[in-house]
XYZ file of C-alpha atoms in Angstrom:
593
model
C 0.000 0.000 0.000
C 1.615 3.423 -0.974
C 0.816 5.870 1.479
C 3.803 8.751 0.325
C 1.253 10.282 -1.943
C -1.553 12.786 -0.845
C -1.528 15.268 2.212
C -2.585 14.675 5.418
C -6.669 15.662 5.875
C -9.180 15.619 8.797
C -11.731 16.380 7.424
C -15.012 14.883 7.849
C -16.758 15.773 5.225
C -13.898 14.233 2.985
C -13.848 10.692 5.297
C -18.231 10.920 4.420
C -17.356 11.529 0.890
C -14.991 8.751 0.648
C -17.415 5.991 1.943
C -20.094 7.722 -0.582
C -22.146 8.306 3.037
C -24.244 11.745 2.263
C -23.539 14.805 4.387
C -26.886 15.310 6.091
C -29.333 13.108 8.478
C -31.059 10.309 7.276
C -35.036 9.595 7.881
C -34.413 8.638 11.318
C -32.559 11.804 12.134
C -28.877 10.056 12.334
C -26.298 12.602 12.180
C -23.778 11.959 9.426
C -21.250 11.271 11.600
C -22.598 8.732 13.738
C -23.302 6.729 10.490
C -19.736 7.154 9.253
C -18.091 6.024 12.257
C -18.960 2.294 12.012
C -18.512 2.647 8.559
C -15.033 4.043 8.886
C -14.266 2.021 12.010
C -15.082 -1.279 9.481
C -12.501 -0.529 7.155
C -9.495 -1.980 9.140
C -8.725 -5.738 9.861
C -7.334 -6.879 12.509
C -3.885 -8.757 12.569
C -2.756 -8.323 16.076
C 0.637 -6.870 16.795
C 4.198 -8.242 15.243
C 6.157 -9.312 18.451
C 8.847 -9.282 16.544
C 8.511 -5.834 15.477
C 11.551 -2.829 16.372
C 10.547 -0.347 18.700
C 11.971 3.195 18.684
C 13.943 2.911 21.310
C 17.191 4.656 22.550
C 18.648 1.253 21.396
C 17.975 2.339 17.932
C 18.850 6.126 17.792
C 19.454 8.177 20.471
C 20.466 11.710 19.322
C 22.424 12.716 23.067
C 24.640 9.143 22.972
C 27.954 10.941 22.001
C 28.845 7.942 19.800
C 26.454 9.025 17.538
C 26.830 12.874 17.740
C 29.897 12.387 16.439
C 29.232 9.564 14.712
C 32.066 8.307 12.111
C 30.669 7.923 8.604
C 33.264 5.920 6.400
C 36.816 6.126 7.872
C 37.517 9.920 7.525
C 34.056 11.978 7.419
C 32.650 12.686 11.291
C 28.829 14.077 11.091
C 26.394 15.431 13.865
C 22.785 14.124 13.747
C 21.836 17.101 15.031
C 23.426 18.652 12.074
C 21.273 16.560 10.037
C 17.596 17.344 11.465
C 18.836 21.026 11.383
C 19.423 20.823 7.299
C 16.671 18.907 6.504
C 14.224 21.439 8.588
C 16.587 24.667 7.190
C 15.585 22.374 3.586
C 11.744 22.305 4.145
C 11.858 26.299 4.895
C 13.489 26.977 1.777
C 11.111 24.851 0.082
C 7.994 26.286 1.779
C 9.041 30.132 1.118
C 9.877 30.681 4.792
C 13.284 32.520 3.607
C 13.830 34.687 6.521
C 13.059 31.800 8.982
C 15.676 29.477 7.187
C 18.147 32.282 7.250
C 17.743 32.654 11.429
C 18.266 29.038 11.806
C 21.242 28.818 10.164
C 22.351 32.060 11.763
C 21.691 30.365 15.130
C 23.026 27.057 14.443
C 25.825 28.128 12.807
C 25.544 25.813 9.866
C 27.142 27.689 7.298
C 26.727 25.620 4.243
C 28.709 28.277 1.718
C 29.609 30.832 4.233
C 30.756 29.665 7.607
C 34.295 29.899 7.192
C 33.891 33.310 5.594
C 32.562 34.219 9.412
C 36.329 33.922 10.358
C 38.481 36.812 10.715
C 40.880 35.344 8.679
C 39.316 34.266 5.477
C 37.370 37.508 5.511
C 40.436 39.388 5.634
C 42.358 37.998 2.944
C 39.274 38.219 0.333
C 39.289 41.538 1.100
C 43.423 41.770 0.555
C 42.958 40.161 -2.647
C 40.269 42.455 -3.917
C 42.716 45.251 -2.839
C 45.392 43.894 -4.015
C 47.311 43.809 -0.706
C 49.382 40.844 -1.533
C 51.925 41.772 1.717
C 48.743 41.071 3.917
C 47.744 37.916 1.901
C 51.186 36.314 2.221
C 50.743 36.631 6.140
C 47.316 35.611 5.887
C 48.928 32.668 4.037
C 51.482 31.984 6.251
C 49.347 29.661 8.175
C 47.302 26.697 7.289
C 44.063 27.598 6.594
C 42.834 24.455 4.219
C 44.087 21.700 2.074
C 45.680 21.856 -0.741
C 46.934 25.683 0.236
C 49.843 25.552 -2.361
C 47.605 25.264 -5.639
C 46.449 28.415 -3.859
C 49.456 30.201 -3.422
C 50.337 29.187 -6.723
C 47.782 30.909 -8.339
C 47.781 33.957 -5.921
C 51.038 34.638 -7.219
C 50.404 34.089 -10.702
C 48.277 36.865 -10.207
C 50.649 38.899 -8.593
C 52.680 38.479 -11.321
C 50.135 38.906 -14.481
C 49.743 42.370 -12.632
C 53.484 43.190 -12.659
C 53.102 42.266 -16.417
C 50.280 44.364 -17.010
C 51.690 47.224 -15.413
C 55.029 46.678 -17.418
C 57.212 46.198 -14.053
C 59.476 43.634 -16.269
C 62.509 43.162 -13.810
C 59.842 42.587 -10.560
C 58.099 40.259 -12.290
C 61.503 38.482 -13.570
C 62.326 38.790 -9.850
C 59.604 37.689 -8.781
C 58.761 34.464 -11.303
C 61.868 33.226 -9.672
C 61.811 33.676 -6.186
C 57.735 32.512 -5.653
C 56.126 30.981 -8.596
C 59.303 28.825 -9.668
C 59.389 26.791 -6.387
C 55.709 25.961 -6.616
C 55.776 25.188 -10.227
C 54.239 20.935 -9.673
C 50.885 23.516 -8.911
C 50.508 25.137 -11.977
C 47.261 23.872 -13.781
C 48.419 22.841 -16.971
C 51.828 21.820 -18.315
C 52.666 25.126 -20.211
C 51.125 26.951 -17.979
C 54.545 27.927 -16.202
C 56.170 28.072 -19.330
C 53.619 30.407 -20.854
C 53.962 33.033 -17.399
C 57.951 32.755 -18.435
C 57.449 33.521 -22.232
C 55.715 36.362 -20.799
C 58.562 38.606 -19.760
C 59.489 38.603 -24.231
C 56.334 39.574 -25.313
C 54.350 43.096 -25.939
C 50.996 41.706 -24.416
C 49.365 39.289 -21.433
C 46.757 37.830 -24.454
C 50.175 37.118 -26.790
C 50.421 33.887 -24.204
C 48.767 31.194 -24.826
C 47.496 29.811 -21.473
C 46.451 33.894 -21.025
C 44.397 34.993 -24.190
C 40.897 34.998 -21.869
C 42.648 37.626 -19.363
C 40.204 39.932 -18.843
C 42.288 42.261 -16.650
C 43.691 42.873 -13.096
C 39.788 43.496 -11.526
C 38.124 40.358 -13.116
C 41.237 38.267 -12.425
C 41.335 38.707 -8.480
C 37.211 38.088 -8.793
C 38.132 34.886 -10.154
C 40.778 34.379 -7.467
C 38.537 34.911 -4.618
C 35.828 32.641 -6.140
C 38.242 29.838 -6.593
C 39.375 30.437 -2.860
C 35.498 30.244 -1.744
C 35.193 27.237 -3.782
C 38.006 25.352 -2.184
C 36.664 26.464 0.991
C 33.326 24.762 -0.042
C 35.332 21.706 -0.828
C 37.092 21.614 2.299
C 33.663 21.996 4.239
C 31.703 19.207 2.530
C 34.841 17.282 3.628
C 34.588 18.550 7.354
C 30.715 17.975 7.021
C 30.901 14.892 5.549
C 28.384 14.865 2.921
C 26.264 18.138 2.731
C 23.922 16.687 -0.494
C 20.351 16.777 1.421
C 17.880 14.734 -1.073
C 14.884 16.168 -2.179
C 11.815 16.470 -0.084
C 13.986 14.659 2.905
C 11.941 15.780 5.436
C 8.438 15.235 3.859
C 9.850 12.042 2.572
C 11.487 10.864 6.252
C 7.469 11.659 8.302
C 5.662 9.402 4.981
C 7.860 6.956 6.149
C 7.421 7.294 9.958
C 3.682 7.094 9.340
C 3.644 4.334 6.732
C 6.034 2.037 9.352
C 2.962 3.251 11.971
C 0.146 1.923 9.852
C 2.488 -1.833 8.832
C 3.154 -2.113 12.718
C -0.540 -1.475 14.104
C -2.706 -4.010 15.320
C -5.329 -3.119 12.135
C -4.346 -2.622 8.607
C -6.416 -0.495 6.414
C -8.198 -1.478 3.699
C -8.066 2.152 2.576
C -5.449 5.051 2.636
C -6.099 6.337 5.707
C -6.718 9.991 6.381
C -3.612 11.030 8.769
C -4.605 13.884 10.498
C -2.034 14.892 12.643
C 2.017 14.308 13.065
C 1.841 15.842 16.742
C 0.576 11.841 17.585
C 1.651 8.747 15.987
C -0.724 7.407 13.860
C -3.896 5.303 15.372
C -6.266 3.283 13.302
C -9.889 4.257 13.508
C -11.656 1.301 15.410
C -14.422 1.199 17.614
C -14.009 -2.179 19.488
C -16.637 -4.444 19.486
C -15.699 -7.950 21.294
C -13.626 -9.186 24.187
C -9.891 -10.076 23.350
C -8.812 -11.052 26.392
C -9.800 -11.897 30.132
C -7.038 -11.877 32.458
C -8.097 -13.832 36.052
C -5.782 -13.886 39.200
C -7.154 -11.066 41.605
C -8.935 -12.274 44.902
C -10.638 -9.287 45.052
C -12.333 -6.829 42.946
C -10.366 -4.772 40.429
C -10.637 -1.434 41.154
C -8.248 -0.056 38.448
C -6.221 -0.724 35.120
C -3.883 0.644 32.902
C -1.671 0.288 29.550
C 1.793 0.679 30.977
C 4.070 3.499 28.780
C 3.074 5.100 25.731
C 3.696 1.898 24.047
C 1.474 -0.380 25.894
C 2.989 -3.675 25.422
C 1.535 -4.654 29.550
C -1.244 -4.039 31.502
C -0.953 -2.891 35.283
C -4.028 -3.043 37.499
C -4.935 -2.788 41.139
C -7.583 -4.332 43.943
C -8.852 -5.205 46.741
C -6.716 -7.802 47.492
C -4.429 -5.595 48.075
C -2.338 -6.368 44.903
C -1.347 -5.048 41.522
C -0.756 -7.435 38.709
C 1.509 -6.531 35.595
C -0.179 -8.471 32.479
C 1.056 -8.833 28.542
C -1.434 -7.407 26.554
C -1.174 -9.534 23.990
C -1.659 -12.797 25.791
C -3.100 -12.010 29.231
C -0.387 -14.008 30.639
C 0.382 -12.567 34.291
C 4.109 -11.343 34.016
C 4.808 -9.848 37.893
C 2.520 -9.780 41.294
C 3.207 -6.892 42.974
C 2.887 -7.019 47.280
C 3.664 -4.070 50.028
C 0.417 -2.514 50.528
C -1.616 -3.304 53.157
C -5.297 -2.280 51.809
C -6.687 -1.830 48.559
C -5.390 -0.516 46.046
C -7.673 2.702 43.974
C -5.579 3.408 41.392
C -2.604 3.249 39.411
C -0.237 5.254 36.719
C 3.134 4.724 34.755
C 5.777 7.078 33.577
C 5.612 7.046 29.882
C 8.809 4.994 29.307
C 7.115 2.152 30.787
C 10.059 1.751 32.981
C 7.907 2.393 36.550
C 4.307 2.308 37.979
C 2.745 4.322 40.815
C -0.328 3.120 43.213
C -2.957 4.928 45.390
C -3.859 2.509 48.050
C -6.256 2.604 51.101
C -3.259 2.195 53.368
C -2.407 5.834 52.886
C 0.556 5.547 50.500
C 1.949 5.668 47.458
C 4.036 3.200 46.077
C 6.449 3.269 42.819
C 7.289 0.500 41.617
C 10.037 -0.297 38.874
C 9.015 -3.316 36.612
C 11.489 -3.019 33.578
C 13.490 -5.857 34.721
C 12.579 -9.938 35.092
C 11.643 -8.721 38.535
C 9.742 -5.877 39.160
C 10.314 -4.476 43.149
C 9.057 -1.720 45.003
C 11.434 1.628 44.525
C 9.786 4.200 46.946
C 6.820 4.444 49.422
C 5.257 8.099 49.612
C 3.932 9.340 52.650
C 1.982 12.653 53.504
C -1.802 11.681 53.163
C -4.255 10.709 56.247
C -6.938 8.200 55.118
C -7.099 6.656 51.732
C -5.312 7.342 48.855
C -7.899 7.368 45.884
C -5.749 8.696 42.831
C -2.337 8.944 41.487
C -1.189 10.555 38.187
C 2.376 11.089 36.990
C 3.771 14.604 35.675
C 4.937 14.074 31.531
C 8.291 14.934 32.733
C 8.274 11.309 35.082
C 9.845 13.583 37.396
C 6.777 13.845 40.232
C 3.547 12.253 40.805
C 0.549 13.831 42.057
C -2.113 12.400 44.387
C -5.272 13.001 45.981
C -7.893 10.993 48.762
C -9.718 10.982 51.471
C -7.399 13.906 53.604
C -9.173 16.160 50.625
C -5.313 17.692 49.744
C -3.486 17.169 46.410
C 0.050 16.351 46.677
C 2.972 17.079 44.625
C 6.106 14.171 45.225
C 9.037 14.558 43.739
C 10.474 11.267 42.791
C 13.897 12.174 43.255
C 13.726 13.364 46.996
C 10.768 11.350 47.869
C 9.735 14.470 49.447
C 6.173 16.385 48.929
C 7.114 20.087 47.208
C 3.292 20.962 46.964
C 0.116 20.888 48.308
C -3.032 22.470 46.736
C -5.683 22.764 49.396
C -9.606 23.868 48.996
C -12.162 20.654 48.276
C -14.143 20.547 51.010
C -14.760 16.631 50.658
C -12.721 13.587 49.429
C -10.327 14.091 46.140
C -11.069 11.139 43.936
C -9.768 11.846 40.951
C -6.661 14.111 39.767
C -5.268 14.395 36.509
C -1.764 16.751 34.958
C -2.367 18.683 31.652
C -0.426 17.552 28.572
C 2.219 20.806 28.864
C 2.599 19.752 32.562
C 1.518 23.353 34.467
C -2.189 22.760 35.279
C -2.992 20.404 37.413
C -7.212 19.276 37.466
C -8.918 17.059 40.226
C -12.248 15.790 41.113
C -13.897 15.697 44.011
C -17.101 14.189 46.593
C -17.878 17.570 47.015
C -19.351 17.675 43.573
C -16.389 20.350 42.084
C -13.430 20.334 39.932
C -11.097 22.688 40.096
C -7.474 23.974 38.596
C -4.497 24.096 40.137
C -1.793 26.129 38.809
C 1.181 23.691 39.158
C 3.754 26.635 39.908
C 2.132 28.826 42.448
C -0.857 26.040 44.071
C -3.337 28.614 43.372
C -6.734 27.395 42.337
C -7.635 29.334 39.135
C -10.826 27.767 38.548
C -13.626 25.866 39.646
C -16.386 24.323 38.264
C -19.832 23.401 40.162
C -22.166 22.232 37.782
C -22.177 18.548 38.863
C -25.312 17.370 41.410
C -23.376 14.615 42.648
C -19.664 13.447 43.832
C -17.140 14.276 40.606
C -15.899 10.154 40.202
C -13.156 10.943 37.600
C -11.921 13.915 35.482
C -9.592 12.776 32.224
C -8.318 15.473 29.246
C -7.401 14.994 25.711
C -4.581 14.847 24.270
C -3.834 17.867 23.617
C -5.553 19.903 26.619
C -8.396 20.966 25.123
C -10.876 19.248 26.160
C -12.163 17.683 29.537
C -14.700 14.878 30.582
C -16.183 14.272 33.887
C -18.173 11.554 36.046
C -20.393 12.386 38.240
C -22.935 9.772 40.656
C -25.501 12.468 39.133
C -25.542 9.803 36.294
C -23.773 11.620 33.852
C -20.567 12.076 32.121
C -20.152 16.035 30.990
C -17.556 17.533 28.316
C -16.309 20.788 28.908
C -14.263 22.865 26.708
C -11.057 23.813 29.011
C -10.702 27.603 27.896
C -13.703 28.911 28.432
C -14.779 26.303 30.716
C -17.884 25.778 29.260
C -19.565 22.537 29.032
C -20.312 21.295 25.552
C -22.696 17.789 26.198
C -23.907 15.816 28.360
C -23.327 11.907 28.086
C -25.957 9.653 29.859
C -27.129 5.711 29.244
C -24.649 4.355 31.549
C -25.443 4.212 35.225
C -23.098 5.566 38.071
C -25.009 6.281 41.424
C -23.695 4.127 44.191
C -20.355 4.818 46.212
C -18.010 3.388 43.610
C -16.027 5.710 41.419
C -17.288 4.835 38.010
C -14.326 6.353 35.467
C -14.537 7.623 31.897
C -11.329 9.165 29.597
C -11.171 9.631 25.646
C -10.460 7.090 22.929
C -8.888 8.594 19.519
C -9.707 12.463 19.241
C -13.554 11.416 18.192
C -14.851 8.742 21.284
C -15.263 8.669 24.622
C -15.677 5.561 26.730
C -16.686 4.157 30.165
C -17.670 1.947 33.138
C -21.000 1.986 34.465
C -22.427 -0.198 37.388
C -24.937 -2.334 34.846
C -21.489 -4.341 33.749
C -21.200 -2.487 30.316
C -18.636 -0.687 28.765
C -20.063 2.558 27.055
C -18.892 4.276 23.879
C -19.988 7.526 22.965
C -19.417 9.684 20.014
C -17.569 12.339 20.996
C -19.451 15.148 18.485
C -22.903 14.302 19.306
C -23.020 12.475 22.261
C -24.712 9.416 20.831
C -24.104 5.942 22.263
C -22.271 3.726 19.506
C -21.214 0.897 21.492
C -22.255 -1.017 24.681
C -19.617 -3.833 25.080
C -20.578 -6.979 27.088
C -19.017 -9.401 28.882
C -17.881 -8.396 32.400
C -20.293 -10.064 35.166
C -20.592 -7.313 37.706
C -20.025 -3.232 37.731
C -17.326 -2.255 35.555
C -15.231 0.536 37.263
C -13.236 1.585 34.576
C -12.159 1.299 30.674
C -8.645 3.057 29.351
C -8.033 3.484 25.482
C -4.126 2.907 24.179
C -3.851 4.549 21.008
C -0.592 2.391 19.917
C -2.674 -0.910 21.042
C -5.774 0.240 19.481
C -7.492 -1.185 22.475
C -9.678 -0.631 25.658
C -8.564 -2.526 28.880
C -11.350 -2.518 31.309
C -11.623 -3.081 34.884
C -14.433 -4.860 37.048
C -16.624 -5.857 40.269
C -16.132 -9.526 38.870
C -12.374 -9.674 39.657
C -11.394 -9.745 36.115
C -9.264 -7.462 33.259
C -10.674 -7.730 30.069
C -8.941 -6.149 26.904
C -11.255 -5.363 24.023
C -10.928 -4.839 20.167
C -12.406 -4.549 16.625
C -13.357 -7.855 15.294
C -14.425 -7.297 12.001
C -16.717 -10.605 11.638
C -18.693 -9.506 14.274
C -21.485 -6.374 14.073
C -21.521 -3.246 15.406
């Protein structure tokens, strides 16, 4: 499948016009795009994940190793990577018109393709000698190595020296002067009579009388030409110093088809059709709306009050109960990889860094725990303390630098993972926090709470800078998009609510499911277009994100279902439930929508 041709689109109306679906309700008043999303959602198979696949990992490239900043390529040229991304993005501006913004980064970067050594004192003083005709100041300038091949150089710096003793008729200088400087660097002259022909010189009546000489155009056009063979020499010496400087065509369009097309090959679902890429800022996830259990993963004694994809890549699973225990799973077979003991009470809920490298818990027994699970044993790093009562929620910064928590003691903390030490609090919910969440950019900090509010923290200065109060019953969870925008609540008022984070203004209400009782019922995004959820009738809901419309109701689980998580590289739900079980769910396309 060629996907290097086209430009990226996200468009609906283009995605309806593709599948021939009409732009405008149908008889029984369904929206357009609730009749294109099964439609586009059916246009992927499924062919689970390639375990053998390479992951872009450090192992691959990593652009700070200093083995490969100065990376040998062949036995003599040494290149940057950095270098590199900086031509191919100084390429794309030139390309794209944005002249002025090309010209800053190369000013900044100091990637002077055809100029950089003319920067230099040096070289920029004996251009200006030669254009002068200072040749006392070039021979110092000389003096010193400045590039390769220097002599060929010299040799024809002083051929011009001497063509303008010719020209000016100074016969017993120039005789002088053959024999003293040009006669000792002779092996440099460019053709075989050329010496021969500066000699015959000193006998005849003109310059153009000489053969190698009949294009002199005079002493002005000759140091021109002298200075433009020194600049191109200095180009040659650069590309040598650069290693090669050729950047291909397109390289850095042509480098992101590539990163997308090696997205689509590796994802769980291949298209049937081109997909529509809409953005770069996110790697690229297929359009499914999952519609059958994958896989149930038994082992917890207790119910399962929480579960997770581990890392932005997903490859485990990570959930907590009330048993007291948090079991790491492998999301493609269910098979149980670590059992993870300390606390002493249940455990609410869990996080990971987004390495995968580390997981935090929120237990009843008023701690945190992180816990490192990249090796063949997974053990228990740090315990943090600070909270009275239980410990409902836990949520790690983007940096992977703190965590953030929030229970029964109705205070947010800040931990720093280095210290182990709590550098913030955010006090002002009058009840129990059960839910807190970190914006994408990491400075806004959001949290739900029993006493029916969310509010926003400012992550720098702990000041709340907004609350909202629109919920009639205890906020369960609060979860964001991925890029910020947008924000969707739980409430036991039976609802799930989207607000638009700016203006804080709520956009739709989501209802069907049921969430009354004291559980804390969860919901967070899927793709930029659903939204999905637990509810206590054993269902997982899916909701169109645009209209609010339920697409989906999975089934399976045998009791209240407390929470479901999307992974966008998985292209899966994990869910979480009252019946002791985890349950991963995808797109089957044999079965209906």
């Amino acid at each position: 499948m060629d996907f290097t041709n086209g430009s990226p689109n996200n468009s609906l109306a283009s995605s309806l016009q593709a599948m021939n679906i009409s732009n405008s309700k149908d008889q029984e008043g369904n929206s357009p795009a609730k009749r294109a999303m099964p439609a586009m959602a059916a246009t992927h198979s499924h062919v689970g994940m390639n375990p053998n696949r390479i992951r872009p990992t450090e192992d691959i490239f990593n652009p700070d190793d200093p083995h490969i900043r100065e990376a040998s390529r062949g036995l003599t040229h040494t290149r940057y990577f950095s270098l590199d991304i900086i031509r191919m993005i100084m390429q794309y501006l030139g390309d794209e018109g944005y002249n002025a913004s090309r010209m800053t980064i190369q000013d900044e970067s100091n990637v002077k393709w055809h100029e950089r050594e003319e920067n230099t004192n040096d070289t920029r003083r004996l251009k200006k000698a030669i254009l002068d005709g200072e040749w006392a100041e070039v021979d110092k300038i000389l003096s010193k190595p400045l590039f390769k091949n220097q002599k060929s150089f010299l040799f024809a710096v002083y051929k011009q020296q001497y063509l303008e003793y010719i020209e000016h008729r100074e016969m017993q200088k120039a005789f002088t002067f053959i024999q003293k400087r040009l006669k000792p660097l002779e092996q440099h002259q460019k053709t075989p009579a050329e010496f021969k022909d500066l000699c015959y010189l000193l006998t005849t009546k003109s310059i153009h009388d000489a053969p190698s000489f009949r294009s002199w155009e005079g002493i002005a056009q000759g140091r021109d030409k002298l200075v433009e063979q020194f600049q191109s020499m200095l180009d040659v010496e650069n590309s040598v110093k650069d290693g090669s400087i050729y950047v291909p065509p397109n390289r850095l369009l042509n480098l992101l088809r590539q990163a997308v097309a090696h997205q689509i090959e590796v994802s769980r679902y291949h298209p049937r059709i081109s997909p529509i890429v809409e953005t770069l800022l996110q790697d690229f996830s297929p359009f499914v709306i999952p519609n059958a259990c994958k896989t149930i993963m038994q082992g917890h004694r207790g119910n399962v009050k929480c579960a997770e994809f581990v890392g932005h890549e997903g490859r485990t699973i990570i959930s907590g109960s009330s048993d007291n225990m948090l079991r790491v799973w492998d999301t493609e077979t269910g098979q149980c990889l670590h059992i993870l003991e300390g606390h002493s009470s249940r455990i609410w809920d869990v996080s990971s860094n987004d390495a995968g490298t580390t997981v935090a818990s929120a237990s009843g027994d008023s701690t945190v725990k992180i816990w490192d699970i990249k090796g063949s044993k997974a053990s228990c790093r740090a315990t943090l303390s600070g909270h009275s009562g239980d410990v409902y929620t836990v949520k790690y910064h983007p940096t992977s630098n703190h965590v953030v928590s929030g229970g029964y003691d109705k205070i947010v903390r800040l931990h720093d993972l280095t210290t182990g030490q709590v550098v913030k609090t955010f006090s002002g919910h009058q009840l129990a926090v059960s839910k807190v969440i970190i914006n994408p950019v990491g400075n806004l900090i959001v949290s739900g709470s029993k006493d029916n509010t969310i509010k926003f923290w400012d992550l720098v200065s702990g000041v709340c800078i907004k609350t909202i109060s629109s919920h009639l019953g205890e906020v369960t969870s609060v979860a964001m998009n991925s890029n910020g925008t947008l924000l969707l609540s739980s409430s036991k008022d039976n609802s799930n609510r989207l607000w638009d984070v700016r203006m804080t203004r709520p956009l739709r209400k989501l209802k069907g499911h049921q969430n009354t009782s004291k559980n804390f019922i969860r919901a967070g995004f899927a793709h930029n277009s659903l939204l999905v959820g637990g509810s206590e009738d054993g269902l997982v809901y899916i909701w169109d994100q645009e209209s609010g419309d339920i697409l989906q109701k999975l089934q399976g689980h045998e009791a209240m279902v407390y929470n479901a998580v999307w992974s966008p590289k998985q292209s899966m739900f994990v869910s979480s439930s009252d019946d002791r079980t985890v349950r991963t769910w995808y797109y089957d396309e044999k079965r209906a929508l």
